[in-house]
Each structure stands twice: as structure tokens, then as C-alpha cells.
Coordinates of C-alpha atoms and ligand atoms in Angstrom, one line a residue:
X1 CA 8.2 30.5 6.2
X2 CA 11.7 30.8 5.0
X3 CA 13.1 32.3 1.5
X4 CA 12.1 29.8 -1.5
X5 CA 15.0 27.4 -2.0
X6 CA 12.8 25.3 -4.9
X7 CA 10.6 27.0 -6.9
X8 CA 8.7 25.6 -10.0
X9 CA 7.6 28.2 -11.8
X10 CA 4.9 27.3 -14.8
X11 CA 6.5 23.1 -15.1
X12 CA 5.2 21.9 -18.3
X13 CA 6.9 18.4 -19.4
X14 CA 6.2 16.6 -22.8
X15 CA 7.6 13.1 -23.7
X16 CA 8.1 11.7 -27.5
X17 CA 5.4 8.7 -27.7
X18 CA 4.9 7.1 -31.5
X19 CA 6.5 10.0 -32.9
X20 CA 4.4 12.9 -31.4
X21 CA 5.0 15.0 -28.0
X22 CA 2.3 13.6 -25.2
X23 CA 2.1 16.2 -22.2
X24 CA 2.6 14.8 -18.8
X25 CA 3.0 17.5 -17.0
X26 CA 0.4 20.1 -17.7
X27 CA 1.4 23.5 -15.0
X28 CA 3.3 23.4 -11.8
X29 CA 3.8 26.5 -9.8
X30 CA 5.0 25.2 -6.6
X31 CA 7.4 26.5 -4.2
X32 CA 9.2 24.8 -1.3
X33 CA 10.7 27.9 1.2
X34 CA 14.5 26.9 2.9
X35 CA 13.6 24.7 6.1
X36 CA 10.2 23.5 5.2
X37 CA 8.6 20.1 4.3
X38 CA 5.6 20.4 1.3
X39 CA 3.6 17.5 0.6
X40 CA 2.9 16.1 -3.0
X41 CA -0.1 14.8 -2.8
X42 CA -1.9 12.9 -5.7
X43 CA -2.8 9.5 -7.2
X44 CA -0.5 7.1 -9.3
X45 CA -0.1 8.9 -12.4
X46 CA -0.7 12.2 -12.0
X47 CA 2.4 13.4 -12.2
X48 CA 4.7 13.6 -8.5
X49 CA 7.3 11.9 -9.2
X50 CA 8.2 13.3 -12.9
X51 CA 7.9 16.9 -11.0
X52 CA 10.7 15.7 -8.5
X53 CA 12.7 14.3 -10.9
X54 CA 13.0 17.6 -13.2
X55 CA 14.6 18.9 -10.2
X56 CA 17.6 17.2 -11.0
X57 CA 17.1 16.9 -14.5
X58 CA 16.3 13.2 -14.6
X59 CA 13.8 12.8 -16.6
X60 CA 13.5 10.2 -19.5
X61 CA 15.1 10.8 -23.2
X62 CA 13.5 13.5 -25.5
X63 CA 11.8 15.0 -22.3
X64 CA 10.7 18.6 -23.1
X65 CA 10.8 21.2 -20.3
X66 CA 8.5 24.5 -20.3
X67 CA 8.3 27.1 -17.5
X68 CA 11.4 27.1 -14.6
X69 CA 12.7 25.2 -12.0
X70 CA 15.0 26.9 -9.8
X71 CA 17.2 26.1 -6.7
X72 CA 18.1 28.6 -4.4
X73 CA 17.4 31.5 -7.4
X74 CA 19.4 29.3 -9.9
X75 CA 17.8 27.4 -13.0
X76 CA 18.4 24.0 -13.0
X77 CA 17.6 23.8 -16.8
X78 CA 20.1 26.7 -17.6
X79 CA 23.1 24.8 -15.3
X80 CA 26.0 23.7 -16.9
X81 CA 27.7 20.1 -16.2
X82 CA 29.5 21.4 -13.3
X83 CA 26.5 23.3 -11.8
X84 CA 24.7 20.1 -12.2
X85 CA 26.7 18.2 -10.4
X86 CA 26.7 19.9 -7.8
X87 CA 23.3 20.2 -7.6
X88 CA 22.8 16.2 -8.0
X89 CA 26.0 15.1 -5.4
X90 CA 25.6 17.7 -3.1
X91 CA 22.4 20.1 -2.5
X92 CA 19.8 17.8 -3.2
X93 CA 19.3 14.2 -2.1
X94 CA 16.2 12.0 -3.2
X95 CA 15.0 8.9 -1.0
X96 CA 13.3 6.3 -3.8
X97 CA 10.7 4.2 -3.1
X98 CA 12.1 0.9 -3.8
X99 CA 15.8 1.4 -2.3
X100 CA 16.8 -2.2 -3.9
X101 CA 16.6 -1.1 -7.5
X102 CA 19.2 2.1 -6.5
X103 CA 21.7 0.3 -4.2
X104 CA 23.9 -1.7 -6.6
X105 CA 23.5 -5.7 -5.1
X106 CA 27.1 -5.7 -6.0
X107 CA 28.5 -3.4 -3.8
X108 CA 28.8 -3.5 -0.1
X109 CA 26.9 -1.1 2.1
X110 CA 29.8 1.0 3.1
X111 CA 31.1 1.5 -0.8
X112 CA 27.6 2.5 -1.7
X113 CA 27.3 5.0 1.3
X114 CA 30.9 6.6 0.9
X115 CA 31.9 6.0 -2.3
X116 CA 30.6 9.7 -3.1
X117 CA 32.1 11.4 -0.3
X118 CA 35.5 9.8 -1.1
X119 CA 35.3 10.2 -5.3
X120 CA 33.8 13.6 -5.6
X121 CA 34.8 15.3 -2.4
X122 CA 38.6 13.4 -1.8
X123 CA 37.7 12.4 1.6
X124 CA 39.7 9.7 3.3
X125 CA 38.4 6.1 3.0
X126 CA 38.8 6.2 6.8
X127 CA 37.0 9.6 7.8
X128 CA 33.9 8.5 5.0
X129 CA 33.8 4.8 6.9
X130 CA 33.4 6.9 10.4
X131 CA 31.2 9.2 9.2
X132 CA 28.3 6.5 7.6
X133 CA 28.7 4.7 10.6
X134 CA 27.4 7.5 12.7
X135 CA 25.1 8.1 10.2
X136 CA 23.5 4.3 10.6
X137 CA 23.1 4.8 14.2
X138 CA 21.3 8.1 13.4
X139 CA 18.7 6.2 11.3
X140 CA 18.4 3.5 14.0
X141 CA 21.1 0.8 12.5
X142 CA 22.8 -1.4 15.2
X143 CA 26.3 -2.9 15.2
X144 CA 27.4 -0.4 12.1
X145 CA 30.4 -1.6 11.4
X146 CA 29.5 -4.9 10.2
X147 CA 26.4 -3.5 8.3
X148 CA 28.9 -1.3 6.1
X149 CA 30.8 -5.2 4.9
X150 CA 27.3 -6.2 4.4
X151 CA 25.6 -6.4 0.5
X152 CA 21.7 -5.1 0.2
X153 CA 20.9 -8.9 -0.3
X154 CA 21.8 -9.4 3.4
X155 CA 19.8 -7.0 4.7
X156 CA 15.8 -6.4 4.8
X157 CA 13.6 -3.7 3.0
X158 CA 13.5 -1.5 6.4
X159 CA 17.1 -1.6 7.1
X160 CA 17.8 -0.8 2.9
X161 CA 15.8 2.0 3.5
X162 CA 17.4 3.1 6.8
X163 CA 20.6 2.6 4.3
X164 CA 19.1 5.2 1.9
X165 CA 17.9 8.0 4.5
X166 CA 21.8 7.8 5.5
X167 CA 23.0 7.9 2.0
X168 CA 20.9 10.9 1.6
X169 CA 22.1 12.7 4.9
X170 CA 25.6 11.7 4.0
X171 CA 26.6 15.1 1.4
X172 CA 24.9 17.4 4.2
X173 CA 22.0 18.7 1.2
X174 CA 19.8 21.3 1.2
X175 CA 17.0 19.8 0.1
X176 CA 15.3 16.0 0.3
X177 CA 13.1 14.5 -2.6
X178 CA 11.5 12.1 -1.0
X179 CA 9.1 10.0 -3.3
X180 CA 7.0 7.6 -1.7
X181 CA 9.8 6.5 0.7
X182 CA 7.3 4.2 3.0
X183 CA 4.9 2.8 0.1
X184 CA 6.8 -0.5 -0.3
X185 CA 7.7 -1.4 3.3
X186 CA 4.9 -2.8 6.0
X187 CA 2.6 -0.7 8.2
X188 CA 4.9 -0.9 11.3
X189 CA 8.3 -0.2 9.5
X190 CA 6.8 2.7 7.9
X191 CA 6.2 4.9 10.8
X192 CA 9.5 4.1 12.0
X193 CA 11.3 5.2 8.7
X194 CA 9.0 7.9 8.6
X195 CA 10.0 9.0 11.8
X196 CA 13.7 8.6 11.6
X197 CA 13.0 10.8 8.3
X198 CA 11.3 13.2 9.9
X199 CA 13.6 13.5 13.2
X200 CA 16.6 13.9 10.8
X201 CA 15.3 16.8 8.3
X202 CA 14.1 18.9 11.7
X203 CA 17.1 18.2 13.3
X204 CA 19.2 19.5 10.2
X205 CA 16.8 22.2 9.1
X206 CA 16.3 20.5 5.5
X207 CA 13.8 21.4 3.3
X208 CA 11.7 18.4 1.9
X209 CA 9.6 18.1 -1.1
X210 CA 7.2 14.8 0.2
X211 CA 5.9 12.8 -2.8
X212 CA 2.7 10.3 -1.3
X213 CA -0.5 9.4 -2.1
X214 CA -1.5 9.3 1.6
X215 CA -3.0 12.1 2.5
X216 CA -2.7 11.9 6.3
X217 CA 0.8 11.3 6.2
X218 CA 1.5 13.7 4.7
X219 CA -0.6 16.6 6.6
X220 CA 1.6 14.8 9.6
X221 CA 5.1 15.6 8.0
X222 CA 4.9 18.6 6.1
X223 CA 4.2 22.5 6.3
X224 CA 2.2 22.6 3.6
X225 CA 0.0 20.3 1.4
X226 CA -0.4 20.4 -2.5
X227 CA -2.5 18.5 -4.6
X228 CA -1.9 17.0 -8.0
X229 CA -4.5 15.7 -10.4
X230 CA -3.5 15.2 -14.1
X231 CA -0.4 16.9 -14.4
X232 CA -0.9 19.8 -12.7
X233 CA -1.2 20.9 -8.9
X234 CA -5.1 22.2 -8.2
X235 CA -4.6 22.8 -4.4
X236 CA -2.2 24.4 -2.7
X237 CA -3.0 24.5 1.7
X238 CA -1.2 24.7 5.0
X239 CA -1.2 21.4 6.4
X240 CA -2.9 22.4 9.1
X241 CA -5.8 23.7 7.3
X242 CA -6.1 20.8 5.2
X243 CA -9.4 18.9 6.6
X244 CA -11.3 22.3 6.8
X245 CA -9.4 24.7 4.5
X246 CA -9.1 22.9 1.8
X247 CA -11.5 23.9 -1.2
X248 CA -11.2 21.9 -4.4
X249 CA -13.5 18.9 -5.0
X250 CA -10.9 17.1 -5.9
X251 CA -8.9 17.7 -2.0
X252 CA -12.3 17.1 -0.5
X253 CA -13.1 14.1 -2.7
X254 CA -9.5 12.6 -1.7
X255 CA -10.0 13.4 2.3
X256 CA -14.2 11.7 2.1
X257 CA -12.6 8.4 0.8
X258 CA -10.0 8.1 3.6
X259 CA -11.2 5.1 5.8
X260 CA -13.3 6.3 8.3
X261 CA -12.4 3.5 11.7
X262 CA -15.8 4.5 13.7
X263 CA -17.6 3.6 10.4
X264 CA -18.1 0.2 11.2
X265 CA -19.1 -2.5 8.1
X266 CA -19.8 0.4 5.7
X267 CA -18.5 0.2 3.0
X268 CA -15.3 2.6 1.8
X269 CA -16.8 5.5 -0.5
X270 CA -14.5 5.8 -3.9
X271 CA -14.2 8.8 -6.5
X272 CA -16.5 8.1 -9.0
X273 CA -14.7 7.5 -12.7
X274 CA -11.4 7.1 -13.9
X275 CA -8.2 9.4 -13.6
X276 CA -7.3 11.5 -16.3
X277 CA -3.7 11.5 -17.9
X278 CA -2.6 15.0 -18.4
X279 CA -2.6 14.3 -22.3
X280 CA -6.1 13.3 -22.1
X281 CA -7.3 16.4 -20.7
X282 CA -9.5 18.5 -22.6
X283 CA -9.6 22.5 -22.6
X284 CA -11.7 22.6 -19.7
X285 CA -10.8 21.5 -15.9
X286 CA -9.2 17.5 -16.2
X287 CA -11.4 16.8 -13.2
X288 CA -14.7 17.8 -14.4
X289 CA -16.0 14.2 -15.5
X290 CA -15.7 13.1 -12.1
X291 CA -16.7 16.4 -10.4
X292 CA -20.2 16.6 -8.4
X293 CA -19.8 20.6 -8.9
X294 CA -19.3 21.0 -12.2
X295 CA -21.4 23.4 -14.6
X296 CA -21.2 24.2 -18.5
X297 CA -17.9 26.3 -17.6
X298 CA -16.1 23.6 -16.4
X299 CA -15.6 21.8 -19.5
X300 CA -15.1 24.8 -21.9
X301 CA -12.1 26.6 -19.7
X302 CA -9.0 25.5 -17.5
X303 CA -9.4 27.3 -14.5
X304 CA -6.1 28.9 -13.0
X305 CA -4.9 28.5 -9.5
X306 CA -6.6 31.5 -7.6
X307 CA -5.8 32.2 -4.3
X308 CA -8.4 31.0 -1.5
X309 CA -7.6 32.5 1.7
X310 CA -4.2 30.8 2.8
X311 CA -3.8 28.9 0.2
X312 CA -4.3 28.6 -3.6
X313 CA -6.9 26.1 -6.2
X314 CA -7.4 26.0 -9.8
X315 CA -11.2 25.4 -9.7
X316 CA -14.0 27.8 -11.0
X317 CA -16.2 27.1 -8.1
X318 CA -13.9 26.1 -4.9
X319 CA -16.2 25.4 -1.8
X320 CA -15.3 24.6 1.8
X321 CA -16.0 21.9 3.9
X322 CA -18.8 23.2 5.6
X323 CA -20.7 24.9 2.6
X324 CA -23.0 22.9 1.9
X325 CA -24.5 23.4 -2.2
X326 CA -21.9 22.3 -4.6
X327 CA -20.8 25.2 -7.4
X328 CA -20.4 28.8 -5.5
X329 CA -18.7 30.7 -7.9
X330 CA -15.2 31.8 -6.7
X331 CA -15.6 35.4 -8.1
X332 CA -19.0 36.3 -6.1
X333 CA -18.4 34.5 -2.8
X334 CA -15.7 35.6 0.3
X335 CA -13.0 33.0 1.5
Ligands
SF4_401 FE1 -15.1 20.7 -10.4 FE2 -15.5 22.7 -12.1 FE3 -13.9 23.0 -10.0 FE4 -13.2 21.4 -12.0 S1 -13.4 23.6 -12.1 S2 -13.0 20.9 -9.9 S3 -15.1 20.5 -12.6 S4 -16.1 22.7 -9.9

């Protein structure tokens, strides 16, 4: 593990609804070391992509921000315009989900892909042309220079988001904020954009903060793994010790209703309930009406994120895979 180039430190986001301050983000402590890919893992809702965004500052009107978020030892919250900039056109990139509603229809392909190196860094129209047509054979774009004259209309949801990867590569950043960049494309073009994402970060040495709800996925791209539920992140793992290091019931409830393929006609098991908004969380643990381990303490006290052998979860009784009773109380047993 390399230094920590992102580091949330205590996140806690409230937005103005009907006049009062709802909490959306309850506590992130999260960091993402120089070089290294962490998953952010959770359902819709709970809160990934608002923690991306405060990276950048981009976060809807009247937003309040609690805690830190700093890049590279620098708070983004205490930048000023010029820091910010910087931050937003050159250190960090972010790959969208939907790359149609960020790619002006308007525009062609090659204004959208050099029209920052040219404005904000003075490059040559020429030199920027060259350089995104290397960049769209990188990401596995034939014939280049007639993709650049094309407009997103001409071209499909795959390709767009081959477009984006190399609009994201294009500045040379830092750091990739990758929210749900495969959800809206089909099975096969989503292991190849994966992929060419992957290959590219590697290859450059980027660090990558991977919002998804797919578990799997994830534990196949990233270093490490952590898990959001209601606003806050309750498991922090290696990736590799996800199946059988990870402790919370909520991690554990996510990886027993993955489709099992050798289960034949039985039928996929679900998490009992209803997700909790951060706001509708009570004093206790959010996850506690849905919890098969929780006791009387659940309810009446948050836990904190604790550290469980390599990694760290915010649960008053974590358990592993293999243990077998649910509730073994965190401050009696060894991990
Ligand atoms: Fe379940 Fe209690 Fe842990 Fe929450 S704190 S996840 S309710 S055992």
C-alpha cells in the first residue's frame, strides 16, 4: 500500500428538504492509498455516489459538509477557486454511469475530448487531436480519426463509454471516480469496458475509487472492498479476504444473496426488509431491523468501526463466515 492520496476523514453530508437539514451521509472514514483501486460497495441509496462527488465538491445546493476530505494531504473543502480547478480538470477524473447525459449531443467527439486540454492547458488544436486519437485506440476505438468528427448520437452506449474512459485518461489524473461505469451497458460490453478500465489504471499507476453495487466485480478490480449501508461505510476488507474475512452481517448478507449457478431452480435468497435512508436511522445500528444478529444493544447505540483483523466494521457483534451462532460480542472474542 502506497501513501493516502484520498482520505475521508469523518464525511457527514446534510441536504435542505422542506425547510429542514436531512442527513445523507451519516460517517465516512475511508482512505484510498496512491496507486490502488477501493471498491464502494452498497445498494442504491446508501450513499456512493454522493461520497464520490464531495471529492470534487459537486454536490447539490445547500449541501452541508462535516468531517474532511483531503487529496494528496490537501482539503478539498478549504481550496480556493484555483485549487479547485485543478483538482476538477486535472488530478481527478470521474467516469459516470450514463456517459450520454455528460457528453454534450451537440458537440463532436473530438471537441468534447480536447476541448479541455486546448482551453485550460493552451495546447495546440493539432497536438490535443493526436493525443485523443491515441487515446481511442487505447480504449479499443477503431478508425479514430473519423470517430473524433462523429456526435454521441452516432455512436453506441459501449463506444460512449470507451469515449469517456479516454476523456478521463486525457489530463493524465491522479485519481479515477468511477461510479457504476458498466451498470447501464449489456453483460458482454461490460467486461470489456471494465477491462479496458482496468488495463489503463494499472498501466498508469492511478488510484481508483470503484463505486458498484456488484460485489464480485468489484473484489475483481480493486485492492480493497468497503461497504456502505445508510450513509455510512460498515466494512472495510482486503479484497482478497472478502468471501471469508469479511465480518458484518450486512457484507455477509450481501455475498449469501449473490446468485449461486450450481444452485439449480432454487430460488435466489433476498435480505429480509427494506433499506434504511441515513435520515431514517435511529440511534442504534441502521441495519438492525434487518439483522439476524441483533440484541437489545443494537438498537440503543451506533456502533463504531472497530478494527477486525485486516480490516475494519462498525458492528457490536461482527462474526466470520465460518462461526457459526449469530452475536459474538466483538469485545470478548479474537479475530
Ligand atoms: Fe447486526 Fe447489531 Fe451488528 Fe448492527 S450492530 S449489524 S444489528 S449485530
Amino acid at each position: 500500500m502506497g501513501t493516502s492520496l484520498l482520505e475521508f476523514d469523518g464525511l457527514h453530508i446534510t441536504l435542505p428538504v422542506k425547510g429542514a437539514h436531512r442527513t445523507v451521509i451519516h460517517r465516512v472514514d475511508l482512505t484510498v492509498p496512491t496507486g490502488s483501486a477501493v471498491g464502494l460497495v452498497g445498494e442504491s441509496g446508501s450513499g456512493k455516489s454522493l461520497t464520490a462527488r464531495s471529492v470534487l465538491r459537486l454536490l447539490p445546493p445547500g449541501a452541508r459538509v462535516g468531517g474532511d476530505v483531503r487529496f494528496d494531504g490537501s482539503s478539498v473543502s478549504a481550496m480556493d477557486p484555483a485549487a479547485l480547478r485543478t483538482l476538477r480538470s486535472r488530478e481527478v477524473a470521474m467516469i459516470f454511469q450514463d456517459p450520454r447525459a455528460h457528453i454534450n449531443p451537440l458537440r463532436t467527439v473530438g471537441d468534447f475530448l480536447t476541448e479541455g486540454l486546448v482551453t485550460t492547458r493552451g495546447e495546440r488544436r493539432g497536438a490535443a487531436e493526436a493525443r485523443a486519437s491515441d487515446l481511442l485506440r487505447e480504449v479499443g476505438i477503431a478508425d479514430a480519426p473519423r470517430r473524433l468528427r462523429q456526435r454521441p448520437a452516432e455512436l453506441s452506449g459501449g463506444l460512449l463509454q470507451r469515449v469517456m474512459i479516454a476523456a478521463a485518461l486525457i489530463t493524465e489524473p491522479r485519481l479515477l471516480l468511477a461510479d457504476e461505469p458498466t451498470t447501464a451497458l449489456d453483460v458482454t460490453t461490460q467486461a470489456e469496458v471494465m477491462a479496458v478500465i482496468d488495463e489503463a489504471r494499472v498501466q498508469r499507476g492511478l488510484a481508483m475509487l470503484f463505486i458498484t453495487h456488484d460485489l464480485a466485480l468489484a473484489s475483481a478490480v480493486c485492492d480493497r472492498i468497503a461497504v456502505m449501508y445508510a450513509g455510512s461505510v460498515v466494512e472495510q476488507v482486503p479484497a482478497a479476504l472478502l468471501y471469508d474475512g469479511s465480518c458484518h452481517p450486512y457484507t455477509r448478507a450481501l455475498l449469501a444473496s449473490r446468485p449461486d449457478p450450481g444452485a439449480g431452480a432454487q430460488p435466489l435468497r433476498a435480505i429480509g426488509g427494506r433499506p434504511l435512508s441515513a435520515s431514517e436511522a435511529g440511534p442504534g445500528c441502521a441495519f438492525a431491523p434487518r439483522c439476524p444478529a441483533a440484541q437489545d444493544l443494537c438498537t440503543a447505540e451506533r456502533p463504531l468501526p472497530e478494527p477486525t483483523g485486516e480490516g475494519r466494521a462498525a458492528c457490536h457483534f461482527p462474526r466470520l463466515a465460518h462461526e457459526g451462532a449469530p452475536g459474538t460480542d466483538r469485545r470478548t472474542r479474537h479475530v
